[in-house]
Amino acid sequence: MEGLFVLGPNMIPNPDEIIRRVQAADYRPAKMKDLARLLSVEQPDYRTFRALVRQMVVQGTLVKTSGNRYAHPSLLGGEVGLLRLHRNGYGFVSIPGKDADVFVGRDEINGALDGDTVRVEINGRWSREGLPQGSIREVVVEGKKEYIGLLLRRGTQWIVEVEDASFGRDLFVDIADIPQAVEGYRVAVEIVERGQGYRGLRGAITQVLGDPNIPSLDFDTVVRQYGIPQSFSVEALEDSHRSIDWQAELERRRDMRDRVCFTIDPERARDHDDAVSVLREGEGGYRLWVHIADVSHFVPAGSALDREAYDRGTSTYLIDRVVHMLPEALAAEQCSLVPGEDRLALTVEMSLGKDGQVVDSELYESVIRSSARLSYGQVQACLDGREEEAGDAYAWQRELKCLADLSSLRRSIRNRRGSLDLDLPEPEVELDGNGVPLRVGIYPRWESNRIIEECMLVANECVGRFCAKENLPVLYRVHTPPTGDKLDSVLGLLGRGGKRMGGDPQRLTPQYFQSMLQLASSLPNASLVSKLLLRSLSRAEYKAEDGGHFGLACAQYLHFTSPIRRYPDLLVHRVLKAALNRQWGEAERSALRARIVEFGQHCSSRERRAESAERTYVKTKQMRYMERHVGDSFDGVVSGVLRSGFFVEINEVLTEGFCPMREFDEPVDFDSQHHRLVLRRSRGAIQLGMAVRVVVCAVDWMAQEMDLALTPEGNSDIFGRRGSGRSHTKGQKSRRGGRPPKRRSR
């Protein structure tokens, strides 16, 4: 094993060794190459060393001082961390190793931007939320440099209004020698100067993207907005062309090509990284094989391809297109478990009893040949007995029925131990070839989806237990319990329903949380209550130490089954292969263990970036779709209540709009204790979770906002029989382009 993650003979120092050197009494802040010489880094490892040092600066364990010299943070005052700005101008600095963020008021930001690594000086005061307050003294590492925004004129000046609510400043640009620049067009701009004062922030336009009203631009806009690279370097593409010595691989791997297996994926999927096989055994038991594409064979550790895959961290799925973590030819062809082709794999073979419990499991390298590529729709049709719609899947009905039975048993096992159903409804958007949304609905949740989910879950559990038993340095998928405060705030919003459910922080076991979800299902606003409860959970993250997975109610859980699209899975594969082939010495373990925390933080961050991009793209298309429905009425549910109005989620498209209080013909009082609005004359109430009927009044898809109003009909609980809301007609125009309306935050 070699390169960036498991080091071979050309060793680079780990972060602890670097810190010890820069803290030594004889050390003086040194430039990168000088620091490398001090640490005896050889030329082949210099690029890897440089990447490590830069990452340490981002994490705050090293600082970059004047003259591009590197030193320990103790050389300077204050703490170093990552700044996240709120749309209202204040921010929070996350400092590695600290439990609480530092709150920074808008007057103490001192020109720093969202995503900067900053030095913050704590001033001894506390925010209303109980967080320490501080002032930013220095930008240690500038974060994002390229932004997306609208080109606008300000008198004789040109500015870019950045499409990021947290940016909060005008970015001045020069459009000379840019003939394509047109006012109102969307542009990409790079910051070139961070000066003081109103006009201190200056940028250079790097590309004119075009008229923002053209839907086909949405994809490039979102990808660039979140800094997701779409192309690979020449070196990375060269690394991706790696041949296979099939004879050698067959001699050392288990030949599973005669074992019937198939993939089950969405209809449009092109990267198939998992295949399954199943048999019924004597006395009602099962034997299950989960085959996962051996991506690590094609991605050498420390190679240019590996570095770029690590930088991406994950593939990003944007409705009609995918930004792959690996070059598409590798993801969709060489690694993909396509039918009728020999493929390298890592196999988890499991023996399960008639109750679905794992009796034994084994991990090994294999060669497989998929028998069929099936879709969720085909498999569901087969399970339902619809032979014509099932197509190719009907030939495997015996195996599919066996998988369905096993899946049901595994769900029962997880349910008994307190596992939560974490799947919230997701919007399904259908686009035409120009990116125009044709239909917005809700993704179907079929039994066929759950079959594959259960197979992957049990495989991940078995691999997690193996890694824990062998004490291997891998990334676990850790999901911590919700805090009492988070849960109390949700239960407070639920009023009497919340009191019925209780929320004792001392009893926040998975089983107890599961019982609250079950109680929620009996409430009138069951769907929203369940959603709010699930949103009170913390995010799952990648961590070096196993902290258990609260949502799945299990320990020693990790991600192993998607190495084509997730870097943590690829890392697990490398470690497993080294352990299985006994290539795993103490030096290699120590080298990886020294950096595994950093890898977890990076991969968690990249996962959040991809999820944010995916949400933004879906919301943009939802709003474009709703723009065509101004004046139309929809059923929805109240999803949030403010003093100024309330949010409604429209049922059939799963997107929110806002009903402002100014639309009412009578005074309205805000009941903060019960988070509801009360009409003074009719005494009707608008409260969280209640069903309402609304009309779409205006849509600003660029701001991703929609204004709604209650209809007189369908809201008798609020208005009584006569009704008192204002009606709206289709003649009202949607807001498009220009400055977005004032944003509303909950």
XYZ file of C-alpha atoms in Angstrom:
746
model
C 0.000 0.000 0.000
C 1.394 3.394 -0.901
C 0.830 7.076 -1.371
C -1.381 9.548 0.396
C -3.307 7.294 2.745
C -1.314 4.149 3.504
C 2.340 4.997 3.229
C 5.002 2.852 1.614
C 8.786 3.052 1.716
C 8.934 6.792 0.911
C 7.462 7.904 4.228
C 6.119 11.409 4.776
C 5.706 12.720 8.316
C 2.283 12.483 9.887
C 0.561 15.580 11.364
C 1.841 14.880 14.884
C 5.440 14.774 13.644
C 4.980 18.046 11.746
C 3.521 19.750 14.817
C 6.374 18.517 17.022
C 8.892 19.977 14.563
C 7.256 23.413 14.317
C 6.984 23.558 18.124
C 10.680 22.795 18.607
C 12.734 25.511 20.295
C 15.084 25.902 17.315
C 12.305 26.197 14.702
C 11.708 29.466 12.880
C 8.668 29.895 10.561
C 9.726 28.320 7.249
C 8.405 28.250 3.701
C 6.901 25.051 2.355
C 10.037 23.699 0.663
C 12.216 24.600 3.624
C 9.813 22.851 5.979
C 9.901 19.782 3.731
C 13.704 19.724 3.898
C 13.645 20.050 7.682
C 11.393 16.992 7.826
C 13.450 15.005 5.268
C 10.615 14.773 2.759
C 11.881 13.323 -0.515
C 10.961 14.742 -3.913
C 8.455 11.995 -4.921
C 6.482 12.727 -1.757
C 6.605 16.526 -1.904
C 3.164 17.018 -3.501
C 1.573 14.744 -0.922
C 3.382 16.578 1.887
C 2.279 19.957 0.514
C -1.350 18.814 0.390
C -1.095 17.611 3.995
C 0.355 20.930 5.235
C -2.357 22.925 3.448
C -5.031 20.721 4.965
C -3.530 21.265 8.429
C -3.753 25.017 7.873
C -7.429 24.706 6.958
C -7.979 22.681 10.137
C -6.151 25.264 12.222
C -3.406 22.932 13.468
C -0.852 24.999 11.490
C -0.906 28.658 10.497
C 0.405 30.410 7.417
C 2.140 33.618 8.463
C 3.463 36.547 6.445
C 5.858 35.614 3.669
C 4.097 32.258 3.127
C 5.811 30.745 6.150
C 4.298 28.041 8.337
C 4.172 27.987 12.124
C 2.259 26.594 15.082
C -0.918 28.523 16.091
C 0.570 29.186 19.542
C 2.909 31.649 17.819
C -0.075 33.961 17.409
C -2.974 34.791 19.699
C -6.541 33.548 19.302
C -8.086 30.361 17.935
C -8.221 29.214 14.318
C -11.399 27.817 12.799
C -13.833 27.789 9.905
C -16.236 30.722 9.523
C -19.849 30.188 8.504
C -21.846 33.367 7.907
C -25.581 33.721 8.422
C -27.647 35.626 5.878
C -28.222 38.326 8.520
C -24.511 39.132 8.679
C -23.336 37.459 11.865
C -21.326 34.240 11.878
C -20.025 31.214 13.740
C -16.449 29.945 13.890
C -16.031 26.185 14.316
C -12.735 25.420 16.046
C -11.330 21.862 15.841
C -11.527 20.123 19.204
C -13.978 22.637 20.705
C -17.511 21.588 21.593
C -19.062 25.035 21.069
C -18.746 27.403 18.108
C -17.672 31.016 18.654
C -20.361 33.580 17.837
C -19.146 36.596 15.840
C -21.383 39.655 15.536
C -21.764 41.364 12.184
C -19.583 44.284 13.366
C -16.774 41.876 14.317
C -16.530 39.989 10.996
C -13.882 42.450 9.709
C -14.213 41.613 6.034
C -14.016 37.827 6.326
C -16.243 35.783 4.022
C -18.174 32.566 4.440
C -15.851 29.552 4.236
C -12.698 31.442 5.290
C -10.392 29.907 7.857
C -9.986 32.709 10.396
C -8.265 33.590 13.633
C -10.865 34.593 16.193
C -10.140 36.274 19.508
C -12.614 35.403 22.259
C -13.653 38.507 24.227
C -15.159 36.926 27.353
C -18.788 37.725 26.507
C -21.563 35.275 25.669
C -24.296 35.243 23.057
C -28.007 34.802 23.855
C -27.627 31.127 22.905
C -24.831 30.709 25.438
C -21.996 30.641 22.903
C -18.678 32.415 23.518
C -18.372 35.641 21.520
C -15.336 36.765 19.596
C -13.854 39.037 16.967
C -12.119 37.973 13.774
C -8.541 39.236 13.763
C -7.147 37.607 10.636
C -8.129 35.583 7.602
C -5.688 32.666 7.760
C -6.816 30.957 4.559
C -9.222 32.486 2.086
C -12.045 30.099 1.336
C -14.075 30.036 -1.823
C -12.737 32.367 -4.501
C -15.219 31.922 -7.348
C -18.831 32.955 -6.959
C -21.917 32.990 -9.157
C -24.152 36.040 -9.376
C -26.040 38.577 -11.459
C -24.217 41.366 -13.266
C -25.879 44.687 -12.376
C -25.154 48.391 -12.831
C -24.775 50.699 -9.815
C -24.640 54.189 -11.322
C -21.387 54.234 -13.262
C -20.099 51.122 -11.528
C -20.721 47.448 -12.284
C -21.266 44.935 -9.523
C -22.005 41.249 -9.181
C -24.848 40.452 -6.807
C -23.691 37.092 -5.520
C -26.341 34.348 -5.345
C -25.466 33.389 -1.803
C -27.576 34.706 1.063
C -24.594 34.720 3.416
C -22.374 36.829 1.137
C -23.985 40.141 2.043
C -21.743 42.509 0.033
C -21.564 43.930 -3.457
C -18.626 42.675 -5.492
C -17.318 45.361 -7.847
C -16.075 44.340 -11.293
C -14.757 45.831 -14.509
C -16.537 44.707 -17.692
C -14.086 46.292 -20.134
C -12.941 43.798 -22.774
C -15.859 41.473 -21.943
C -18.257 41.988 -24.873
C -20.554 39.171 -23.702
C -21.306 41.000 -20.441
C -24.959 42.048 -20.365
C -26.778 43.560 -17.420
C -28.902 40.921 -15.711
C -26.811 38.027 -17.036
C -25.431 35.405 -14.702
C -21.640 35.413 -14.423
C -18.854 33.585 -12.634
C -16.559 35.949 -10.776
C -13.315 35.462 -8.866
C -12.324 37.682 -5.953
C -9.055 39.476 -6.702
C -8.938 42.102 -3.954
C -10.225 42.289 -0.405
C -9.906 45.898 0.550
C -11.641 47.984 3.197
C -14.753 50.070 2.759
C -17.874 49.845 0.617
C -15.989 49.297 -2.650
C -13.146 47.294 -1.171
C -14.288 43.939 -2.516
C -13.296 43.588 -6.163
C -13.517 40.704 -8.563
C -12.775 39.619 -12.118
C -15.392 37.988 -14.311
C -14.111 34.569 -15.370
C -17.090 33.538 -17.482
C -20.388 34.952 -18.668
C -22.864 32.125 -18.188
C -25.813 33.848 -19.882
C -29.460 34.710 -19.329
C -30.508 33.225 -15.968
C -34.027 32.626 -17.300
C -32.699 29.805 -19.515
C -33.300 26.556 -17.550
C -30.389 24.738 -19.188
C -27.997 27.027 -17.269
C -29.203 25.774 -13.885
C -26.872 22.772 -13.856
C -23.645 24.701 -14.504
C -24.763 27.424 -12.113
C -25.283 25.056 -9.181
C -22.119 23.063 -9.838
C -19.995 26.204 -9.967
C -21.820 27.824 -7.057
C -20.769 24.945 -4.807
C -17.284 24.606 -6.287
C -17.786 21.035 -7.536
C -15.151 20.219 -10.201
C -16.569 18.671 -13.374
C -13.367 17.749 -15.179
C -10.307 15.677 -14.314
C -6.669 16.482 -14.943
C -4.758 14.743 -17.715
C -2.726 12.906 -15.057
C -5.870 11.626 -13.330
C -7.357 10.422 -16.617
C -4.106 8.633 -17.429
C -4.217 6.944 -14.006
C -7.738 5.694 -14.697
C -6.624 3.492 -17.596
C -5.405 0.425 -15.748
C -5.439 -3.009 -17.303
C -6.342 -6.250 -15.517
C -4.230 -9.392 -15.597
C -7.225 -11.702 -15.512
C -5.187 -14.869 -15.182
C -3.350 -13.555 -12.134
C -6.550 -12.231 -10.567
C -8.383 -15.540 -11.080
C -5.519 -17.421 -9.446
C -5.677 -15.387 -6.243
C -9.386 -14.487 -6.075
C -12.452 -16.639 -5.608
C -14.115 -17.355 -8.963
C -17.820 -16.565 -8.512
C -18.754 -16.258 -12.178
C -21.031 -19.284 -12.051
C -23.019 -17.816 -9.167
C -26.207 -16.107 -10.387
C -26.190 -12.452 -9.315
C -27.827 -9.257 -10.545
C -27.891 -5.525 -9.917
C -31.027 -3.603 -8.897
C -30.880 0.172 -9.406
C -32.968 3.140 -10.594
C -33.935 2.930 -14.247
C -31.505 5.658 -15.360
C -28.517 4.569 -13.225
C -25.266 3.944 -15.069
C -22.859 3.185 -12.230
C -23.691 -0.217 -10.752
C -21.420 -0.894 -7.782
C -23.377 -3.658 -6.034
C -24.837 -7.007 -7.072
C -26.591 -9.619 -4.937
C -27.009 -13.403 -4.902
C -29.251 -15.440 -2.588
C -30.089 -19.071 -1.813
C -32.474 -20.725 0.603
C -30.678 -23.208 2.813
C -31.834 -26.188 4.844
C -34.078 -25.588 7.850
C -35.357 -22.309 6.400
C -32.107 -20.330 6.499
C -30.551 -18.119 3.823
C -27.181 -17.570 2.216
C -26.667 -14.038 0.916
C -23.792 -12.724 -1.187
C -23.267 -8.988 -1.591
C -20.699 -8.264 -4.319
C -19.192 -4.759 -4.417
C -17.110 -3.427 -7.308
C -13.390 -3.470 -6.473
C -12.776 0.184 -7.307
C -9.532 0.299 -5.320
C -7.896 -1.887 -7.993
C -8.318 0.988 -10.475
C -7.507 3.903 -8.134
C -3.928 3.554 -6.831
C -3.417 5.182 -3.440
C -1.613 8.505 -3.717
C -2.083 8.785 -7.501
C -3.393 11.912 -9.212
C -6.701 10.110 -9.685
C -6.841 9.250 -5.991
C -6.135 12.848 -4.946
C -8.902 14.173 -7.182
C -11.366 11.519 -6.007
C -10.515 12.438 -2.407
C -10.993 16.127 -3.156
C -14.502 15.445 -4.501
C -15.305 13.002 -1.696
C -18.537 11.866 -3.315
C -20.507 11.900 -6.542
C -23.187 14.588 -6.842
C -26.570 13.601 -8.307
C -28.451 16.494 -9.907
C -31.718 15.000 -11.255
C -30.738 14.460 -14.892
C -26.949 14.386 -14.603
C -24.214 13.149 -12.296
C -20.924 14.792 -11.391
C -18.927 11.638 -10.724
C -16.286 11.221 -8.044
C -14.349 9.160 -10.623
C -14.012 9.672 -14.387
C -17.244 8.581 -16.033
C -15.611 5.880 -18.139
C -14.297 4.293 -14.954
C -17.505 4.762 -12.948
C -19.938 3.638 -15.643
C -17.847 1.093 -17.533
C -14.642 -0.425 -16.092
C -15.809 -0.620 -12.465
C -19.525 -0.926 -13.076
C -20.986 -4.427 -12.603
C -22.582 -4.582 -16.047
C -24.266 -7.838 -17.101
C -22.335 -10.472 -19.005
C -18.893 -8.996 -18.218
C -16.242 -10.305 -15.816
C -15.653 -7.837 -12.996
C -13.396 -7.634 -9.941
C -15.289 -7.433 -6.663
C -15.114 -7.649 -2.894
C -17.714 -10.098 -1.639
C -19.434 -10.380 1.726
C -20.885 -13.886 2.058
C -23.368 -14.254 4.899
C -25.190 -17.202 6.419
C -28.478 -16.162 8.027
C -30.902 -18.202 10.090
C -34.582 -18.615 9.361
C -35.216 -15.594 11.599
C -32.890 -13.432 9.459
C -30.114 -13.166 12.081
C -26.534 -13.341 10.777
C -24.986 -16.637 11.855
C -21.630 -16.217 10.116
C -19.976 -14.009 7.497
C -16.851 -14.051 5.357
C -15.050 -11.380 3.334
C -12.975 -12.120 0.237
C -11.835 -10.809 -3.130
C -13.714 -12.300 -6.075
C -14.387 -12.284 -9.798
C -18.087 -12.123 -10.682
C -20.261 -11.877 -13.783
C -23.619 -10.166 -13.341
C -26.532 -12.055 -14.871
C -28.893 -9.113 -15.299
C -29.381 -5.389 -14.788
C -32.764 -4.897 -13.141
C -34.590 -1.717 -12.184
C -36.638 -1.076 -9.044
C -39.763 -0.781 -11.176
C -39.176 -4.141 -12.860
C -38.503 -5.893 -9.566
C -41.624 -4.412 -7.991
C -43.706 -5.525 -10.959
C -42.265 -9.029 -10.565
C -43.089 -9.118 -6.850
C -46.621 -7.915 -7.656
C -47.079 -10.620 -10.299
C -47.227 -8.223 -13.276
C -45.242 -10.389 -15.671
C -45.382 -8.118 -18.734
C -44.192 -5.035 -16.831
C -41.529 -7.052 -15.004
C -39.674 -7.784 -18.255
C -36.258 -9.371 -17.601
C -36.888 -9.462 -13.845
C -39.526 -12.183 -14.198
C -36.831 -14.738 -15.046
C -35.473 -14.236 -11.503
C -38.765 -14.295 -9.634
C -37.682 -17.130 -7.320
C -34.539 -15.284 -6.216
C -36.415 -11.978 -5.908
C -39.123 -13.548 -3.748
C -36.393 -15.028 -1.533
C -34.757 -11.590 -1.217
C -38.116 -10.020 -0.370
C -38.689 -12.555 2.424
C -35.189 -11.991 3.814
C -35.619 -8.229 3.590
C -38.812 -8.441 5.638
C -37.018 -10.471 8.319
C -34.129 -7.996 8.467
C -36.529 -5.048 8.831
C -38.237 -6.830 11.730
C -34.860 -7.365 13.421
C -33.962 -3.703 13.052
C -37.390 -2.610 14.228
C -37.087 -4.682 17.416
C -33.742 -3.128 18.312
C -35.154 0.401 17.767
C -34.001 1.238 14.239
C -35.759 4.306 12.819
C -37.314 4.700 9.405
C -35.220 7.697 8.349
C -36.656 7.997 4.850
C -38.624 11.218 4.423
C -40.637 11.713 1.212
C -38.444 13.087 -1.584
C -39.543 15.158 -4.580
C -39.243 13.555 -8.010
C -38.606 15.996 -10.858
C -38.846 15.123 -14.546
C -36.974 17.423 -16.948
C -36.961 17.730 -20.715
C -33.769 17.951 -22.764
C -33.483 21.696 -22.072
C -33.776 21.418 -18.305
C -37.426 22.538 -18.219
C -39.382 20.783 -15.444
C -42.232 18.787 -16.985
C -43.540 17.168 -13.809
C -42.919 17.364 -10.076
C -44.138 14.598 -7.804
C -42.975 12.311 -5.006
C -40.553 9.431 -5.411
C -42.323 6.109 -4.943
C -41.088 3.956 -2.058
C -41.405 0.344 -3.181
C -40.608 -2.948 -1.553
C -37.925 -3.369 -4.235
C -36.064 -0.320 -2.861
C -36.105 -1.809 0.617
C -34.751 -5.164 -0.617
C -31.474 -3.605 -1.755
C -31.313 -1.285 1.260
C -31.539 -4.227 3.659
C -28.881 -6.187 1.739
C -26.509 -3.217 1.865
C -27.223 -2.510 5.540
C -26.447 -6.054 6.665
C -23.279 -6.129 4.525
C -22.090 -2.837 6.047
C -22.763 -4.172 9.554
C -20.754 -7.345 8.894
C -17.810 -5.386 7.471
C -17.977 -2.936 10.393
C -17.771 -5.773 12.910
C -14.815 -7.287 11.044
C -12.926 -3.962 11.028
C -13.611 -3.399 14.731
C -12.483 -6.927 15.614
C -9.243 -6.479 13.644
C -8.759 -2.922 14.985
C -8.425 -1.538 11.452
C -8.154 2.251 10.936
C -11.312 2.932 8.925
C -14.036 5.565 8.862
C -17.157 4.558 10.756
C -20.550 6.036 9.967
C -21.451 7.628 13.297
C -24.897 8.975 14.153
C -25.122 10.466 17.642
C -28.379 10.675 19.654
C -30.314 13.963 19.528
C -29.651 16.355 22.380
C -32.398 16.977 24.902
C -32.526 20.641 23.851
C -33.119 19.773 20.197
C -35.895 17.369 21.010
C -37.481 19.699 23.583
C -37.666 22.479 20.994
C -39.482 20.193 18.562
C -41.892 18.917 21.220
C -42.548 22.512 22.255
C -43.650 23.302 18.718
C -46.085 20.397 18.801
C -48.175 21.752 21.656
C -50.460 19.256 23.316
C -49.397 16.514 20.940
C -45.845 16.940 22.188
C -46.942 16.708 25.824
C -48.637 13.407 25.108
C -45.432 12.064 23.638
C -43.034 13.180 26.376
C -39.364 13.944 25.847
C -37.213 12.861 28.750
C -33.598 13.438 27.601
C -32.490 10.599 29.886
C -34.556 8.151 27.847
C -33.315 9.019 24.377
C -32.584 5.479 23.344
C -33.401 4.396 19.774
C -36.327 2.353 21.133
C -37.740 5.378 22.969
C -37.370 7.639 19.943
C -39.023 4.953 17.828
C -41.963 4.875 20.249
C -42.333 8.660 19.863
C -42.483 8.276 16.094
C -45.155 5.611 16.495
C -47.163 7.894 18.791
C -46.746 10.709 16.278
C -48.434 8.593 13.630
C -51.689 8.782 15.624
C -51.734 12.594 15.752
C -53.818 14.637 13.270
C -50.664 16.163 11.765
C -48.812 12.831 11.712
C -46.679 13.473 8.624
C -45.313 16.804 9.823
C -44.742 15.613 13.400
C -42.713 12.663 12.141
C -40.713 14.956 9.861
C -39.949 17.396 12.689
C -38.920 14.593 15.006
C -36.571 13.130 12.407
C -35.112 16.575 11.725
C -34.265 16.897 15.412
C -31.698 14.150 14.901
C -28.078 15.120 14.422
C -26.328 14.487 11.113
C -24.512 11.228 10.536
C -20.782 11.778 10.005
C -17.620 9.873 9.139
C -15.421 9.396 12.193
C -12.312 7.444 13.102
C -13.813 6.054 16.302
C -16.977 3.985 16.379
C -19.614 6.007 18.202
C -22.566 3.898 17.103
C -25.388 4.702 14.718
C -28.433 5.957 16.638
C -30.799 5.852 13.656
C -29.951 2.251 12.802
C -29.670 1.274 16.482
C -26.370 -0.509 15.971
C -22.667 -0.130 16.620
C -19.651 -0.762 14.387
C -21.457 0.480 11.296
C -19.628 1.844 8.261
C -20.044 2.457 4.537
C -18.588 -0.243 2.300
C -21.108 -0.766 -0.495
C -20.677 2.294 -2.778
C -16.979 2.817 -3.605
C -17.792 4.201 -7.072
C -19.525 7.211 -5.555
C -18.199 7.575 -1.960
C -14.583 7.984 -0.927
C -15.014 6.498 2.611
C -16.130 3.219 0.996
C -13.066 3.237 -1.246
C -10.832 3.782 1.790
C -12.492 0.865 3.604
C -11.833 -1.354 0.565
C -8.124 -0.500 0.599
C -7.780 -1.270 4.276
C -9.743 -4.528 3.956
C -7.632 -5.763 1.049
C -4.429 -4.972 2.914
C -5.701 -6.891 5.939
C -6.993 -9.854 3.911
C -3.697 -10.126 2.021
C -1.639 -9.634 5.199
C 0.071 -6.536 3.771
C -0.759 -4.626 6.912
C 2.203 -3.781 9.143
C 2.194 -1.597 12.245
C 3.908 1.243 10.381
C 1.141 1.338 7.773
C -1.565 1.210 10.464
C 0.033 4.068 12.372
C 0.490 6.206 9.270
C -3.169 5.899 8.322
C -4.429 6.231 11.885
C -2.570 9.540 12.189
C -4.670 11.003 9.390
C -7.971 9.156 9.637
C -9.631 11.916 11.719
C -8.761 14.422 9.010
C -10.206 12.139 6.327
C -13.461 11.831 8.242
C -13.843 15.586 8.585
C -13.067 16.120 4.910
C -15.450 13.417 3.651
C -18.259 14.654 5.918
C -17.738 18.172 4.586
C -17.806 17.006 0.966
C -20.970 15.007 1.637
C -22.668 18.135 3.009
C -21.563 20.117 -0.041
C -23.035 17.555 -2.433
C -26.303 17.397 -0.479
C -26.592 21.205 -0.505
C -26.016 21.307 -4.268
C -28.604 18.579 -4.824
C -31.189 20.418 -2.685
C -30.534 23.718 -4.443
C -30.912 22.171 -7.893
C -34.169 20.422 -6.972
C -35.576 23.588 -5.346
C -34.685 25.631 -8.438
C -36.580 23.227 -10.679
C -39.524 23.075 -8.257
C -39.770 26.854 -8.316
C -39.526 26.988 -12.099
C -42.369 24.483 -12.206
C -44.506 26.443 -9.720
C -43.925 29.633 -11.714
C -46.340 28.167 -14.272
C -48.974 27.677 -11.586
C -49.440 31.246 -10.354
C -53.152 31.576 -9.592
C -53.657 27.837 -9.083
C -54.797 26.332 -5.773
C -53.161 23.456 -3.899
C -53.602 21.517 -0.680
C -50.790 21.816 1.839
C -49.803 21.680 5.485
C -48.550 24.472 7.748
C -44.848 23.714 8.234
C -43.655 26.781 10.145
C -45.144 29.788 11.948
C -43.597 33.247 12.382
C -44.936 36.533 13.693
C -44.983 37.850 10.122
C -46.723 34.852 8.559
C -46.489 31.112 8.078
C -44.915 28.539 5.771
C -46.980 25.962 3.897
C -45.574 22.839 2.255
C -47.601 21.966 -0.851
C -48.413 18.284 -0.703
C -48.064 17.221 -4.313
C -44.711 18.923 -5.009
C -43.090 18.898 -1.526
C -41.980 22.510 -1.647
C -42.670 25.412 0.693
C -44.136 28.855 0.197
C -44.880 31.715 2.592
C -48.238 33.267 3.515
C -47.607 36.810 4.851
C -49.947 38.263 7.467
C -50.517 41.374 5.355
C -52.861 39.287 3.197
C -55.485 39.100 5.952
C -58.409 41.530 6.287
C -58.385 41.397 10.086
C -55.783 41.758 12.849
C -53.783 38.635 13.691
C -52.006 37.871 16.984
C -48.908 35.675 17.329
C -49.139 33.113 20.136
C -45.440 32.464 20.716
C -46.048 29.860 23.420
C -47.977 27.565 21.076
C -46.401 28.798 17.817
C -49.687 29.730 16.221
C -51.462 32.737 14.753
C -54.922 33.722 16.031
C -57.382 35.863 14.034
C -58.925 38.407 16.405
C -62.456 38.624 14.971
C -63.148 35.070 13.789
C -60.916 33.529 16.515
C -59.684 31.056 13.942
C -56.142 29.755 14.482
C -53.325 28.833 12.131
C -51.046 26.303 13.746
C -48.257 23.928 12.903
C -49.333 20.807 11.050
C -52.852 21.872 10.108
C -54.158 21.187 6.612
C -54.865 24.272 4.491
C -55.671 25.181 0.910
C -53.590 27.914 -0.687
C -53.315 29.804 -3.948
C -49.934 30.581 -5.532
C -49.578 34.372 -5.725
C -46.000 34.931 -6.846
C -42.847 32.921 -7.494
C -39.250 34.118 -7.482
C -37.328 31.043 -8.584
C -33.965 32.815 -8.358
C -34.516 33.573 -4.676
C -36.208 30.157 -4.379
C -39.237 31.768 -2.754
C -42.958 31.518 -3.341
C -45.754 33.700 -1.936
C -49.018 31.979 -1.074
C -52.404 33.018 0.298
C -55.183 31.050 1.938
C -58.213 30.477 -0.257
C -61.671 31.360 1.149
C -62.816 27.840 0.318
C -61.253 24.845 2.035
C -60.222 26.790 5.164
C -63.430 26.908 7.179
C -61.530 25.983 10.357
C -59.751 29.315 10.068
C -62.296 31.678 8.481
C -65.585 30.028 9.361
C -68.228 29.587 6.685
C -68.141 33.126 5.266
C -64.362 33.318 4.877
C -62.237 36.428 5.273
C -59.084 35.858 3.254
C -58.242 37.741 0.105
C -58.713 35.857 -3.134
C -56.063 35.905 -5.846
C -56.403 35.529 -9.572
C -54.238 34.001 -12.227
C -53.672 37.479 -13.625
C -51.008 38.161 -11.019
C -47.499 37.945 -12.371
C -44.681 35.976 -10.861
C -41.559 37.808 -9.791
C -38.679 37.008 -12.096
C -35.130 38.305 -12.113
C -34.122 41.603 -10.527
C -33.526 41.822 -6.811
C -35.116 38.984 -4.825
C -37.621 39.831 -2.085
C -36.468 40.011 1.484
C -35.569 36.515 2.580
C -37.392 34.979 5.488
C -35.750 32.707 8.016
C -37.490 30.594 10.579
